[in-house]
Each structure stands twice: as structure tokens, then as C-alpha cells.
mmCIF file of C-alpha atoms in Angstrom:
data_model
loop_
_atom_site.group_PDB
_atom_site.id
_atom_site.type_symbol
_atom_site.label_atom_id
_atom_site.label_comp_id
_atom_site.label_asym_id
_atom_site.label_seq_id
_atom_site.Cartn_x
_atom_site.Cartn_y
_atom_site.Cartn_z
ATOM 1 C CA UNK Z 1 -43.803 9.871 7.191
ATOM 2 C CA UNK Z 2 -41.460 12.521 8.698
ATOM 3 C CA UNK Z 3 -38.022 12.043 7.145
ATOM 4 C CA UNK Z 4 -36.260 14.780 9.148
ATOM 5 C CA UNK Z 5 -35.268 12.393 11.935
ATOM 6 C CA UNK Z 6 -33.875 9.920 9.443
ATOM 7 C CA UNK Z 7 -31.826 12.673 7.753
ATOM 8 C CA UNK Z 8 -30.460 13.818 11.098
ATOM 9 C CA UNK Z 9 -29.418 10.267 11.935
ATOM 10 C CA UNK Z 10 -27.685 9.944 8.527
ATOM 11 C CA UNK Z 11 -25.778 13.193 9.062
ATOM 12 C CA UNK Z 12 -24.610 12.055 12.495
ATOM 13 C CA UNK Z 13 -23.466 8.728 11.034
ATOM 14 C CA UNK Z 14 -21.462 10.489 8.329
ATOM 15 C CA UNK Z 15 -19.856 12.828 10.872
ATOM 16 C CA UNK Z 16 -18.944 9.919 13.135
ATOM 17 C CA UNK Z 17 -17.391 7.963 10.268
ATOM 18 C CA UNK Z 18 -15.190 10.908 9.172
ATOM 19 C CA UNK Z 19 -12.611 10.543 11.984
ATOM 20 C CA UNK Z 20 -12.233 6.868 11.094
ATOM 21 C CA UNK Z 21 -11.473 7.833 7.501
ATOM 22 C CA UNK Z 22 -8.953 10.441 8.649
ATOM 23 C CA UNK Z 23 -7.264 7.889 10.914
ATOM 24 C CA UNK Z 24 -7.048 5.407 8.058
ATOM 25 C CA UNK Z 25 -5.532 8.035 5.775
ATOM 26 C CA UNK Z 26 -3.010 9.010 8.449
ATOM 27 C CA UNK Z 27 -2.103 5.355 8.982
ATOM 28 C CA UNK Z 28 -1.520 4.905 5.263
ATOM 29 C CA UNK Z 29 0.709 7.984 5.100
ATOM 30 C CA UNK Z 30 2.694 6.897 8.147
ATOM 31 C CA UNK Z 31 3.206 3.414 6.728
ATOM 32 C CA UNK Z 32 4.791 4.807 3.555
ATOM 33 C CA UNK Z 33 8.605 5.021 3.594
ATOM 34 C CA UNK Z 34 9.935 8.486 4.409
ATOM 35 C CA UNK Z 35 11.918 8.627 1.202
ATOM 36 C CA UNK Z 36 9.624 6.659 -1.081
ATOM 37 C CA UNK Z 37 9.879 7.843 -4.702
ATOM 38 C CA UNK Z 38 6.997 9.829 -6.096
ATOM 39 C CA UNK Z 39 4.354 7.995 -8.061
ATOM 40 C CA UNK Z 40 5.213 7.207 -11.650
ATOM 41 C CA UNK Z 41 4.102 9.992 -13.977
ATOM 42 C CA UNK Z 42 3.774 7.595 -16.881
ATOM 43 C CA UNK Z 43 7.163 8.305 -18.408
ATOM 44 C CA UNK Z 44 9.276 5.242 -17.674
ATOM 45 C CA UNK Z 45 12.460 6.892 -18.885
ATOM 46 C CA UNK Z 46 12.460 9.879 -16.496
ATOM 47 C CA UNK Z 47 13.451 9.582 -12.861
ATOM 48 C CA UNK Z 48 10.650 10.157 -10.365
ATOM 49 C CA UNK Z 49 10.361 13.699 -9.067
ATOM 50 C CA UNK Z 50 10.931 14.058 -5.329
ATOM 51 C CA UNK Z 51 7.743 14.689 -3.361
ATOM 52 C CA UNK Z 52 7.226 18.263 -2.206
ATOM 53 C CA UNK Z 53 7.720 17.702 1.482
ATOM 54 C CA UNK Z 54 9.573 20.844 2.547
ATOM 55 C CA UNK Z 55 12.549 20.414 4.828
ATOM 56 C CA UNK Z 56 11.077 18.122 7.464
ATOM 57 C CA UNK Z 57 13.844 15.581 8.248
ATOM 58 C CA UNK Z 58 13.117 12.184 6.762
ATOM 59 C CA UNK Z 59 14.560 8.758 7.328
ATOM 60 C CA UNK Z 60 16.832 9.323 4.337
ATOM 61 C CA UNK Z 61 18.008 12.625 5.801
ATOM 62 C CA UNK Z 62 19.015 11.006 9.075
ATOM 63 C CA UNK Z 63 20.775 8.238 7.171
ATOM 64 C CA UNK Z 64 22.745 10.851 5.205
ATOM 65 C CA UNK Z 65 23.698 12.738 8.357
ATOM 66 C CA UNK Z 66 24.861 9.516 9.997
ATOM 67 C CA UNK Z 67 26.982 8.602 6.985
ATOM 68 C CA UNK Z 68 28.558 12.068 6.934
ATOM 69 C CA UNK Z 69 29.544 11.989 10.599
ATOM 70 C CA UNK Z 70 30.747 8.406 10.235
ATOM 71 C CA UNK Z 71 32.951 9.277 7.265
ATOM 72 C CA UNK Z 72 34.535 12.209 9.086
ATOM 73 C CA UNK Z 73 35.085 10.078 12.190
ATOM 74 C CA UNK Z 74 36.802 7.470 10.017
ATOM 75 C CA UNK Z 75 39.060 10.188 8.608
ATOM 76 C CA UNK Z 76 40.038 11.270 12.119
ATOM 77 C CA UNK Z 77 40.893 7.684 13.066
ATOM 78 C CA UNK Z 78 42.990 7.140 9.941
ATOM 79 C CA UNK Z 79 44.724 10.504 10.389
ATOM 80 C CA UNK Z 80 45.546 9.638 14.006
ATOM 81 C CA UNK Z 81 47.195 6.353 13.048
ATOM 82 C CA UNK Z 82 48.925 8.014 10.104
ATOM 83 C CA UNK Z 83 50.591 10.364 12.574
ATOM 84 C CA UNK Z 84 51.890 7.292 14.440
ATOM 85 C CA UNK Z 85 53.224 5.819 11.206
ATOM 86 C CA UNK Z 86 55.095 9.069 10.564
ATOM 87 C CA UNK Z 87 56.537 9.019 14.078
ATOM 88 C CA UNK Z 88 54.648 12.086 15.293
ATOM 89 C CA UNK Z 89 52.207 10.494 17.708
ATOM 90 C CA UNK Z 90 53.562 12.566 20.583
ATOM 91 C CA UNK Z 91 53.022 15.936 18.861
ATOM 92 C CA UNK Z 92 49.788 17.439 17.504
ATOM 93 C CA UNK Z 93 51.566 18.973 14.511
ATOM 94 C CA UNK Z 94 51.804 15.634 12.707
ATOM 95 C CA UNK Z 95 48.116 14.956 13.342
ATOM 96 C CA UNK Z 96 47.166 18.388 12.011
ATOM 97 C CA UNK Z 97 49.456 17.930 9.033
ATOM 98 C CA UNK Z 98 47.736 14.682 8.066
ATOM 99 C CA UNK Z 99 44.805 16.727 6.768
ATOM 100 C CA UNK Z 100 46.756 19.301 4.775
ATOM 101 C CA UNK Z 101 48.704 18.243 1.720
ATOM 102 C CA UNK Z 102 49.006 19.563 -1.822
ATOM 103 C CA UNK Z 103 45.891 21.471 -2.940
ATOM 104 C CA UNK Z 104 44.582 21.698 0.637
ATOM 105 C CA UNK Z 105 47.581 23.868 1.518
ATOM 106 C CA UNK Z 106 47.133 25.909 -1.631
ATOM 107 C CA UNK Z 107 43.498 26.632 -0.803
ATOM 108 C CA UNK Z 108 44.401 27.880 2.676
ATOM 109 C CA UNK Z 109 47.097 30.091 1.152
ATOM 110 C CA UNK Z 110 44.532 31.298 -1.395
ATOM 111 C CA UNK Z 111 42.078 32.164 1.391
ATOM 112 C CA UNK Z 112 44.781 34.016 3.318
ATOM 113 C CA UNK Z 113 46.561 35.935 0.556
ATOM 114 C CA UNK Z 114 44.424 35.820 -2.587
ATOM 115 C CA UNK Z 115 45.762 34.943 -6.031
ATOM 116 C CA UNK Z 116 48.253 37.623 -6.996
ATOM 117 C CA UNK Z 117 49.833 38.891 -3.769
ATOM 118 C CA UNK Z 118 53.508 38.470 -2.989
ATOM 119 C CA UNK Z 119 52.692 35.664 -0.523
ATOM 120 C CA UNK Z 120 50.421 33.763 -2.924
ATOM 121 C CA UNK Z 121 51.345 30.321 -4.224
ATOM 122 C CA UNK Z 122 52.267 30.475 -7.934
ATOM 123 C CA UNK Z 123 49.571 29.613 -10.477
ATOM 124 C CA UNK Z 124 46.683 29.810 -8.007
ATOM 125 C CA UNK Z 125 44.612 31.286 -10.838
ATOM 126 C CA UNK Z 126 43.970 27.673 -11.893
ATOM 127 C CA UNK Z 127 41.698 27.330 -8.831
ATOM 128 C CA UNK Z 128 38.265 28.928 -8.903
ATOM 129 C CA UNK Z 129 37.631 31.295 -5.963
ATOM 130 C CA UNK Z 130 34.324 30.032 -4.539
ATOM 131 C CA UNK Z 131 35.812 27.701 -1.943
ATOM 132 C CA UNK Z 132 38.688 29.974 -0.779
ATOM 133 C CA UNK Z 133 36.301 32.899 -0.334
ATOM 134 C CA UNK Z 134 33.890 30.767 1.692
ATOM 135 C CA UNK Z 135 36.802 29.387 3.738
ATOM 136 C CA UNK Z 136 38.012 32.914 4.496
ATOM 137 C CA UNK Z 137 34.489 33.862 5.597
ATOM 138 C CA UNK Z 138 34.197 30.873 7.962
ATOM 139 C CA UNK Z 139 37.637 31.707 9.374
ATOM 140 C CA UNK Z 140 36.296 35.071 10.524
ATOM 141 C CA UNK Z 141 34.295 33.164 13.141
ATOM 142 C CA UNK Z 142 36.348 29.968 13.593
ATOM 143 C CA UNK Z 143 39.816 31.334 14.230
ATOM 144 C CA UNK Z 144 41.686 28.237 13.140
ATOM 145 C CA UNK Z 145 42.288 27.280 9.523
ATOM 146 C CA UNK Z 146 42.131 23.501 9.985
ATOM 147 C CA UNK Z 147 38.965 23.751 12.086
ATOM 148 C CA UNK Z 148 37.415 25.996 9.415
ATOM 149 C CA UNK Z 149 38.332 23.482 6.718
ATOM 150 C CA UNK Z 150 36.873 20.512 8.601
ATOM 151 C CA UNK Z 151 33.685 22.357 9.601
ATOM 152 C CA UNK Z 152 33.048 23.545 6.055
ATOM 153 C CA UNK Z 153 33.633 20.067 4.632
ATOM 154 C CA UNK Z 154 31.340 18.513 7.237
ATOM 155 C CA UNK Z 155 28.438 20.881 6.565
ATOM 156 C CA UNK Z 156 28.807 20.756 2.774
ATOM 157 C CA UNK Z 157 29.181 16.980 2.742
ATOM 158 C CA UNK Z 158 26.131 16.527 4.948
ATOM 159 C CA UNK Z 159 24.021 18.806 2.758
ATOM 160 C CA UNK Z 160 25.133 16.918 -0.353
ATOM 161 C CA UNK Z 161 24.314 13.528 1.141
ATOM 162 C CA UNK Z 162 20.873 14.677 2.304
ATOM 163 C CA UNK Z 163 19.992 16.095 -1.105
ATOM 164 C CA UNK Z 164 21.270 13.019 -2.947
ATOM 165 C CA UNK Z 165 19.058 10.780 -0.839
ATOM 166 C CA UNK Z 166 16.073 13.029 -1.532
ATOM 167 C CA UNK Z 167 16.737 13.028 -5.278
ATOM 168 C CA UNK Z 168 17.105 9.245 -5.338
ATOM 169 C CA UNK Z 169 14.170 8.601 -2.981
ATOM 170 C CA UNK Z 170 16.511 6.316 -1.069
ATOM 171 C CA UNK Z 171 18.609 6.094 2.081
ATOM 172 C CA UNK Z 172 21.707 4.897 0.231
ATOM 173 C CA UNK Z 173 22.873 7.536 -2.265
ATOM 174 C CA UNK Z 174 24.820 9.452 0.383
ATOM 175 C CA UNK Z 175 26.457 6.206 1.512
ATOM 176 C CA UNK Z 176 27.594 5.461 -2.030
ATOM 177 C CA UNK Z 177 29.067 8.961 -2.332
ATOM 178 C CA UNK Z 178 31.079 8.667 0.885
ATOM 179 C CA UNK Z 179 32.407 5.224 -0.058
ATOM 180 C CA UNK Z 180 33.619 6.331 -3.497
ATOM 181 C CA UNK Z 181 37.354 5.680 -4.058
ATOM 182 C CA UNK Z 182 38.288 9.373 -3.756
ATOM 183 C CA UNK Z 183 35.914 10.109 -0.854
ATOM 184 C CA UNK Z 184 38.781 11.463 1.258
ATOM 185 C CA UNK Z 185 38.519 14.710 -0.707
ATOM 186 C CA UNK Z 186 35.029 15.239 0.724
ATOM 187 C CA UNK Z 187 36.483 15.599 4.220
ATOM 188 C CA UNK Z 188 39.760 17.481 3.759
ATOM 189 C CA UNK Z 189 40.451 20.945 2.385
ATOM 190 C CA UNK Z 190 39.463 20.454 -1.240
ATOM 191 C CA UNK Z 191 36.716 22.167 -3.232
ATOM 192 C CA UNK Z 192 34.716 19.054 -4.178
ATOM 193 C CA UNK Z 193 32.299 19.076 -1.194
ATOM 194 C CA UNK Z 194 31.444 22.753 -1.719
ATOM 195 C CA UNK Z 195 30.926 22.254 -5.444
ATOM 196 C CA UNK Z 196 28.755 19.189 -4.860
ATOM 197 C CA UNK Z 197 26.609 20.982 -2.274
ATOM 198 C CA UNK Z 198 25.812 23.746 -4.774
ATOM 199 C CA UNK Z 199 25.533 21.428 -7.790
ATOM 200 C CA UNK Z 200 23.295 18.839 -6.142
ATOM 201 C CA UNK Z 201 21.259 21.658 -4.606
ATOM 202 C CA UNK Z 202 20.661 23.103 -8.076
ATOM 203 C CA UNK Z 203 19.703 19.668 -9.390
ATOM 204 C CA UNK Z 204 17.289 19.103 -6.524
ATOM 205 C CA UNK Z 205 15.685 22.497 -7.151
ATOM 206 C CA UNK Z 206 15.264 21.589 -10.818
ATOM 207 C CA UNK Z 207 13.699 18.241 -9.884
ATOM 208 C CA UNK Z 208 11.168 20.089 -7.733
ATOM 209 C CA UNK Z 209 10.455 22.616 -10.478
ATOM 210 C CA UNK Z 210 11.842 25.505 -8.405
ATOM 211 C CA UNK Z 211 13.682 27.127 -11.296
ATOM 212 C CA UNK Z 212 14.134 30.467 -9.554
ATOM 213 C CA UNK Z 213 16.725 28.850 -7.235
ATOM 214 C CA UNK Z 214 18.645 27.110 -10.030
ATOM 215 C CA UNK Z 215 20.632 30.109 -11.408
ATOM 216 C CA UNK Z 216 22.023 31.069 -7.987
ATOM 217 C CA UNK Z 217 22.978 27.540 -6.897
ATOM 218 C CA UNK Z 218 24.397 26.478 -10.254
ATOM 219 C CA UNK Z 219 26.169 29.841 -10.611
ATOM 220 C CA UNK Z 220 27.866 29.320 -7.234
ATOM 221 C CA UNK Z 221 28.883 25.816 -8.336
ATOM 222 C CA UNK Z 222 30.418 27.349 -11.472
ATOM 223 C CA UNK Z 223 32.191 29.908 -9.285
ATOM 224 C CA UNK Z 224 33.719 27.063 -7.251
ATOM 225 C CA UNK Z 225 35.031 24.602 -9.844
ATOM 226 C CA UNK Z 226 35.488 24.431 -13.599
ATOM 227 C CA UNK Z 227 33.102 21.454 -13.442
ATOM 228 C CA UNK Z 228 30.326 24.041 -13.325
ATOM 229 C CA UNK Z 229 30.720 24.216 -17.093
ATOM 230 C CA UNK Z 230 29.498 20.618 -17.184
ATOM 231 C CA UNK Z 231 26.646 21.242 -14.742
ATOM 232 C CA UNK Z 232 25.101 24.278 -16.434
ATOM 233 C CA UNK Z 233 24.564 22.747 -19.919
ATOM 234 C CA UNK Z 234 23.126 19.640 -18.243
ATOM 235 C CA UNK Z 235 20.640 21.822 -16.364
ATOM 236 C CA UNK Z 236 19.685 23.485 -19.649
ATOM 237 C CA UNK Z 237 18.928 20.026 -21.026
ATOM 238 C CA UNK Z 238 17.007 19.317 -17.815
ATOM 239 C CA UNK Z 239 14.865 22.391 -18.419
ATOM 240 C CA UNK Z 240 14.146 21.338 -21.985
ATOM 241 C CA UNK Z 241 13.112 17.750 -21.256
ATOM 242 C CA UNK Z 242 11.672 18.080 -17.714
ATOM 243 C CA UNK Z 243 10.459 21.672 -17.312
ATOM 244 C CA UNK Z 244 7.922 20.796 -14.618
ATOM 245 C CA UNK Z 245 5.233 23.414 -14.073
ATOM 246 C CA UNK Z 246 6.815 26.080 -16.314
ATOM 247 C CA UNK Z 247 7.686 26.372 -19.986
ATOM 248 C CA UNK Z 248 10.763 24.781 -21.518
ATOM 249 C CA UNK Z 249 12.089 28.189 -22.541
ATOM 250 C CA UNK Z 250 11.867 29.613 -19.024
ATOM 251 C CA UNK Z 251 13.427 26.552 -17.415
ATOM 252 C CA UNK Z 252 16.292 26.424 -19.907
ATOM 253 C CA UNK Z 253 16.850 30.193 -19.666
ATOM 254 C CA UNK Z 254 17.001 30.012 -15.857
ATOM 255 C CA UNK Z 255 19.665 27.315 -16.118
ATOM 256 C CA UNK Z 256 21.686 29.234 -18.696
ATOM 257 C CA UNK Z 257 21.666 32.303 -16.451
ATOM 258 C CA UNK Z 258 23.971 30.378 -14.083
ATOM 259 C CA UNK Z 259 26.840 31.098 -16.478
ATOM 260 C CA UNK Z 260 27.296 34.322 -14.523
ATOM 261 C CA UNK Z 261 29.341 32.310 -11.974
ATOM 262 C CA UNK Z 262 32.249 31.152 -14.147
ATOM 263 C CA UNK Z 263 32.002 34.298 -16.268
ATOM 264 C CA UNK Z 264 32.613 36.555 -13.248
ATOM 265 C CA UNK Z 265 35.850 34.735 -12.475
ATOM 266 C CA UNK Z 266 37.035 34.808 -16.074
ATOM 267 C CA UNK Z 267 36.197 38.526 -16.221
ATOM 268 C CA UNK Z 268 38.198 39.140 -13.032
ATOM 269 C CA UNK Z 269 41.225 37.323 -14.484
ATOM 270 C CA UNK Z 270 40.864 39.330 -17.699
ATOM 271 C CA UNK Z 271 40.844 42.627 -15.794
ATOM 272 C CA UNK Z 272 43.849 41.672 -13.658
ATOM 273 C CA UNK Z 273 46.036 39.837 -16.178
ATOM 274 C CA UNK Z 274 44.797 41.285 -19.461
ATOM 275 C CA UNK Z 275 44.124 37.806 -20.856
ATOM 276 C CA UNK Z 276 40.962 35.778 -21.296
ATOM 277 C CA UNK Z 277 43.152 32.652 -21.189
ATOM 278 C CA UNK Z 278 44.670 33.243 -17.740
ATOM 279 C CA UNK Z 279 43.038 30.124 -16.307
ATOM 280 C CA UNK Z 280 44.376 27.895 -19.094
ATOM 281 C CA UNK Z 281 47.809 29.494 -18.807
ATOM 282 C CA UNK Z 282 47.950 28.842 -15.057
ATOM 283 C CA UNK Z 283 46.885 25.208 -15.575
ATOM 284 C CA UNK Z 284 49.607 24.689 -18.139
ATOM 285 C CA UNK Z 285 52.304 26.486 -16.150
ATOM 286 C CA UNK Z 286 51.555 24.697 -12.889
ATOM 287 C CA UNK Z 287 50.549 21.211 -14.045
ATOM 288 C CA UNK Z 288 51.389 21.068 -17.769
ATOM 289 C CA UNK Z 289 47.712 20.414 -18.525
ATOM 290 C CA UNK Z 290 46.145 21.185 -21.875
ATOM 291 C CA UNK Z 291 43.305 19.881 -24.021
ATOM 292 C CA UNK Z 292 44.197 16.848 -26.132
ATOM 293 C CA UNK Z 293 42.590 13.870 -27.833
ATOM 294 C CA UNK Z 294 41.146 11.312 -25.375
ATOM 295 C CA UNK Z 295 43.174 8.426 -26.745
ATOM 296 C CA UNK Z 296 46.385 10.306 -25.918
ATOM 297 C CA UNK Z 297 45.709 10.426 -22.166
ATOM 298 C CA UNK Z 298 44.299 6.889 -22.041
ATOM 299 C CA UNK Z 299 47.266 5.531 -23.995
ATOM 300 C CA UNK Z 300 49.790 7.256 -21.718
ATOM 301 C CA UNK Z 301 47.985 6.120 -18.572
ATOM 302 C CA UNK Z 302 48.029 2.544 -19.840
ATOM 303 C CA UNK Z 303 51.733 2.727 -20.643
ATOM 304 C CA UNK Z 304 52.594 4.201 -17.248
ATOM 305 C CA UNK Z 305 50.441 1.615 -15.495
ATOM 306 C CA UNK Z 306 51.649 -1.499 -17.292
ATOM 307 C CA UNK Z 307 54.372 -1.066 -19.905
ATOM 308 C CA UNK Z 308 56.537 1.149 -17.662
ATOM 309 C CA UNK Z 309 55.571 -0.731 -14.517
ATOM 310 C CA UNK Z 310 59.131 -1.723 -13.602
ATOM 311 C CA UNK Z 311 60.734 1.544 -14.650
ATOM 312 C CA UNK Z 312 62.212 3.137 -11.467
ATOM 313 C CA UNK Z 313 60.687 6.480 -12.449
ATOM 314 C CA UNK Z 314 57.164 5.034 -12.656
ATOM 315 C CA UNK Z 315 57.148 1.995 -10.376
ATOM 316 C CA UNK Z 316 56.120 3.837 -7.164
ATOM 317 C CA UNK Z 317 53.155 5.389 -8.975
ATOM 318 C CA UNK Z 318 52.099 2.767 -11.514
ATOM 319 C CA UNK Z 319 49.139 1.807 -9.321
ATOM 320 C CA UNK Z 320 47.836 5.393 -9.466
ATOM 321 C CA UNK Z 321 47.703 5.214 -13.264
ATOM 322 C CA UNK Z 322 45.771 1.962 -12.918
ATOM 323 C CA UNK Z 323 43.333 3.870 -10.717
ATOM 324 C CA UNK Z 324 43.026 6.579 -13.383
ATOM 325 C CA UNK Z 325 42.142 3.940 -15.968
ATOM 326 C CA UNK Z 326 39.608 2.168 -13.742
ATOM 327 C CA UNK Z 327 37.855 5.446 -12.880
ATOM 328 C CA UNK Z 328 37.821 6.469 -16.555
ATOM 329 C CA UNK Z 329 36.265 3.144 -17.537
ATOM 330 C CA UNK Z 330 33.690 3.513 -14.745
ATOM 331 C CA UNK Z 331 32.789 7.006 -16.011
ATOM 332 C CA UNK Z 332 32.431 5.694 -19.576
ATOM 333 C CA UNK Z 333 30.174 2.882 -18.344
ATOM 334 C CA UNK Z 334 28.059 5.371 -16.380
ATOM 335 C CA UNK Z 335 27.495 7.537 -19.452
ATOM 336 C CA UNK Z 336 26.515 4.514 -21.536
ATOM 337 C CA UNK Z 337 24.029 3.278 -18.923
ATOM 338 C CA UNK Z 338 22.454 6.727 -18.575
ATOM 339 C CA UNK Z 339 22.103 7.012 -22.355
ATOM 340 C CA UNK Z 340 20.495 3.571 -22.566
ATOM 341 C CA UNK Z 341 18.059 4.593 -19.815
ATOM 342 C CA UNK Z 342 17.413 7.840 -21.732
ATOM 343 C CA UNK Z 343 18.216 9.998 -18.726
ATOM 344 C CA UNK Z 344 19.413 12.849 -20.914
ATOM 345 C CA UNK Z 345 20.340 15.542 -18.340
ATOM 346 C CA UNK Z 346 22.275 13.054 -16.203
ATOM 347 C CA UNK Z 347 23.997 11.652 -19.284
ATOM 348 C CA UNK Z 348 24.918 15.164 -20.474
ATOM 349 C CA UNK Z 349 26.514 16.103 -17.149
ATOM 350 C CA UNK Z 350 28.386 12.811 -16.784
ATOM 351 C CA UNK Z 351 29.600 12.927 -20.402
ATOM 352 C CA UNK Z 352 31.024 16.425 -19.944
ATOM 353 C CA UNK Z 353 32.764 15.360 -16.717
ATOM 354 C CA UNK Z 354 34.129 12.356 -18.613
ATOM 355 C CA UNK Z 355 35.451 14.694 -21.310
ATOM 356 C CA UNK Z 356 37.308 16.708 -18.658
ATOM 357 C CA UNK Z 357 38.860 13.459 -17.394
ATOM 358 C CA UNK Z 358 40.127 12.035 -20.678
ATOM 359 C CA UNK Z 359 40.387 14.974 -23.127
ATOM 360 C CA UNK Z 360 43.710 16.128 -21.659
ATOM 361 C CA UNK Z 361 47.330 15.473 -22.436
ATOM 362 C CA UNK Z 362 47.956 13.807 -19.076
ATOM 363 C CA UNK Z 363 45.532 12.190 -16.636
ATOM 364 C CA UNK Z 364 45.798 13.299 -13.021
ATOM 365 C CA UNK Z 365 42.280 13.499 -11.650
ATOM 366 C CA UNK Z 366 39.970 10.758 -12.956
ATOM 367 C CA UNK Z 367 39.188 9.628 -9.407
ATOM 368 C CA UNK Z 368 38.107 13.125 -8.369
ATOM 369 C CA UNK Z 369 36.211 13.549 -11.622
ATOM 370 C CA UNK Z 370 34.273 10.377 -10.903
ATOM 371 C CA UNK Z 371 33.647 11.662 -7.370
ATOM 372 C CA UNK Z 372 31.622 14.637 -8.658
ATOM 373 C CA UNK Z 373 29.575 12.444 -11.047
ATOM 374 C CA UNK Z 374 26.675 12.493 -8.601
ATOM 375 C CA UNK Z 375 24.107 11.004 -11.064
ATOM 376 C CA UNK Z 376 26.029 7.759 -10.627
ATOM 377 C CA UNK Z 377 25.252 7.594 -6.903
ATOM 378 C CA UNK Z 378 21.589 8.360 -7.548
ATOM 379 C CA UNK Z 379 21.474 5.608 -10.164
ATOM 380 C CA UNK Z 380 23.187 3.123 -7.847
ATOM 381 C CA UNK Z 381 20.737 3.935 -5.054
ATOM 382 C CA UNK Z 382 17.711 3.393 -7.292
ATOM 383 C CA UNK Z 383 19.071 0.148 -8.701
ATOM 384 C CA UNK Z 384 19.961 -1.176 -5.255
ATOM 385 C CA UNK Z 385 16.393 -0.625 -4.049
ATOM 386 C CA UNK Z 386 15.308 -3.296 -6.534
ATOM 387 C CA UNK Z 387 18.453 -5.409 -6.468
ATOM 388 C CA UNK Z 388 20.238 -4.958 -3.129
ATOM 389 C CA UNK Z 389 23.250 -6.994 -4.246
ATOM 390 C CA UNK Z 390 24.300 -4.145 -6.570
ATOM 391 C CA UNK Z 391 24.722 -1.685 -3.716
ATOM 392 C CA UNK Z 392 26.325 -4.293 -1.483
ATOM 393 C CA UNK Z 393 28.859 -5.231 -4.146
ATOM 394 C CA UNK Z 394 29.718 -1.562 -4.728
ATOM 395 C CA UNK Z 395 30.318 -0.876 -1.041
ATOM 396 C CA UNK Z 396 32.388 -4.010 -0.490
ATOM 397 C CA UNK Z 397 34.622 -3.169 -3.460
ATOM 398 C CA UNK Z 398 34.811 0.606 -3.215
ATOM 399 C CA UNK Z 399 34.943 1.226 0.543
ATOM 400 C CA UNK Z 400 38.243 -0.638 1.133
ATOM 401 C CA UNK Z 401 39.814 1.278 -1.764
ATOM 402 C CA UNK Z 402 38.553 4.543 -0.246
ATOM 403 C CA UNK Z 403 40.026 3.597 3.133
ATOM 404 C CA UNK Z 404 43.378 2.694 1.569
ATOM 405 C CA UNK Z 405 43.536 5.955 -0.389
ATOM 406 C CA UNK Z 406 42.625 7.895 2.758
ATOM 407 C CA UNK Z 407 45.617 6.326 4.495
ATOM 408 C CA UNK Z 408 47.885 7.192 1.572
ATOM 409 C CA UNK Z 409 46.659 10.792 1.567
ATOM 410 C CA UNK Z 410 47.043 11.328 5.316
ATOM 411 C CA UNK Z 411 50.614 10.017 5.187
ATOM 412 C CA UNK Z 412 51.462 12.383 2.346
ATOM 413 C CA UNK Z 413 51.951 9.653 -0.260
ATOM 414 C CA UNK Z 414 49.098 10.407 -2.663
ATOM 415 C CA UNK Z 415 46.693 13.080 -3.797
ATOM 416 C CA UNK Z 416 45.662 11.773 -7.228
#
């Protein structure tokens, strides 16, 4: 019997069935969530690595962008009504002023005049130069300081939210960031959004195994805030325990190379002032801050919050010390949970941020310290995918506090 005809028929049948297989595969891929976590690698203790999907916008990306625009719109609404409360509803100056208090003014001065000119604000050396330099660059094109501040915060906050959602494999991490108690500092002229954009970008690159991008991004984070000295060791730990497709030594070395960022600023201060301790000296001269045992700051915060509650000198601000304590306790709880889950890089970063919050003689930034603890928002997003009530409870508790603190900031009654 001639089998050639039968073979030809079989080949045609196979060719005709191929499109059906391709359609089925495409249907399966389209039915998967845009931000679904990568398949489990077998290690239950390590977070899933984000899928290599390039920069095609996903459902999580659009969710992050929506949250960012919504948060900035909320700030504008609160600032507008704050100007009414201050009696300046008929003049734009009060509305503009609602965005610029305390460090926000210092950063604009820094961008205009540098650190050591005759017009500089005293003790500006305590602020790292990454954000002021970027603000000055944006101002070359946007010839208004407030507009430059708001544009920079919007872009940096959006990038941070997008990357957080991609790291978490969720649509909610960015939401949790922008409903944190101190979220107002992500939208006004502070350095947190710029630092987070670089820091989370470095973390995302490490998750994807793109270690060549880590030194630049983490170095820029360390050039923007002192918190870079918490990020860089954590990335070294990341390289040692999750090196990806390279060796542990190369991954850890790439992370350590990011120390060039903070070192460049310290070297600049050494050349100008003659002291390697110029940053510490400026912090002490301007804010009386120095390293101390953690129980000293926690004890004093407790006394100012409760024991001195009715003292006229402390009564108007006793609630802010309560906030310091609550944020410190939240940071401690985060570190413990991350250690129990054996997420070593995240625990390292959060523990070092915690140390910067409590290992001082006087607490005045626990809320902003907790704000930059981005592993907490990733953890919340992952937990809320399994147990939605966790994320819902967080938003219902934290968002009203964030809104209240935004109102206090825009009326000039609180920074931290």
C-alpha cells in the first residue's frame, strides 16, 4: 500500500491543529492577571521574582498611576481648603504657601543657593544634595519653583508606586504607600519620593537579576538621603541570598559599589569644611540630633506623650509624640514579621531604618522613617491578596490619619 497520501494527510492535520494550540495558549496568557506573581521557585521563604515583562504597562501599573494622581488631587483639595481656614482664600499666595513649610522651603533655598553661600539656610549640610540638584535641573525648564516641586514629586511618586506593584505582583502596594500616615511628604517638596524612586528601582533591578543597574540606582538613593546607608547593606544581603543568574560575589560587589553615592557627598563636605563629620555637626547644630541608646528616645517620647501631656510646653504636641511611638512600634513589628518569614534583605533594610528612628537622643521623624520602609507595603500587598481584610483594615485606619496630617501640614501646624 502507498503510505505517501496518508503521511500527507497527517501533516496537513498537524498544521491545521497548530493555530488552535496557539489560540489556546494565547487565551491562557490573556486570562492570567497582569501582575500575577511568578511561579514558585520552590523556596517558600523567598518572595517571588517579578516576571520579565519589559515595560509594557500592566493592570498594576495603571492602578499605581491612578493612585498617584488621586493622592496629588487630594493634596490640592486639602491645600485649597487650608487656605480658606487661614483666611487667604481670595489670594493665591496662601494656596501656594500651603505646600511649602519647614524642610520644603529649605530644599528650595538649597536648590537656589547651594549649601555654603551667603544666602544659604544655616546647617543645610544636614541634607543630602540629590534632591536639590534634581530640583534645580527641573527648574531650568519649569520656571516656577512650586511647579517644579510638584512635578518632580508626581513623577517620582508614580514611578515608585508602579515599581512597588511590580515587585509585589499586586495592584495594591502603591495604594498602601500613598495611604501611609506620612504620605503628605510624597507630594510636597521633601526628598522622600526621590529617594524611594531610586531605592525601589534598585530593589526591582535586583529582583530581576539586573545587577548592572543596581550600583547607579542605589548610589543615587544614597546621594539623596542618609537612608541610602540602610539600602546598600540590604542590597548586599540581597546579592548574597538571591543572586539570580550571577554569582553571589558579583551581585554583592555590585551592591557595595553603590557606596560611591554617599561617599561623594561626604568627600565634598570634607574638602569644603575640612571635617569628615560635617554632616553630623550640621545635624547636631540645627536639630540637636545625635546617636543615643534606643531606650532613651522611646522613654522621652513616652514621657512627652503621656506623663507631660498636660504640661503647657508639651500639650499642643503630645499627640505627635504618640504618633512617633505608634510608628516606632509598627516598624519594630515589621522587622519581626520579616525575620519570621526569613526575608533577610527586607528585614535588614527595615531594621536599619528602625535603628535610624530610635537610636537617637530625640525622636522627630519616625513617621517619615516608616514611610520609606517600602518592604512593608510589598508585604501588606502580598498578604492582602490572600486575606483582603488585612489591606482593607490598613486603609481604613491609615488613610484618615494621612488625611488629617495632610491638613495639619498644609495649615503650617505640623511637619513631624
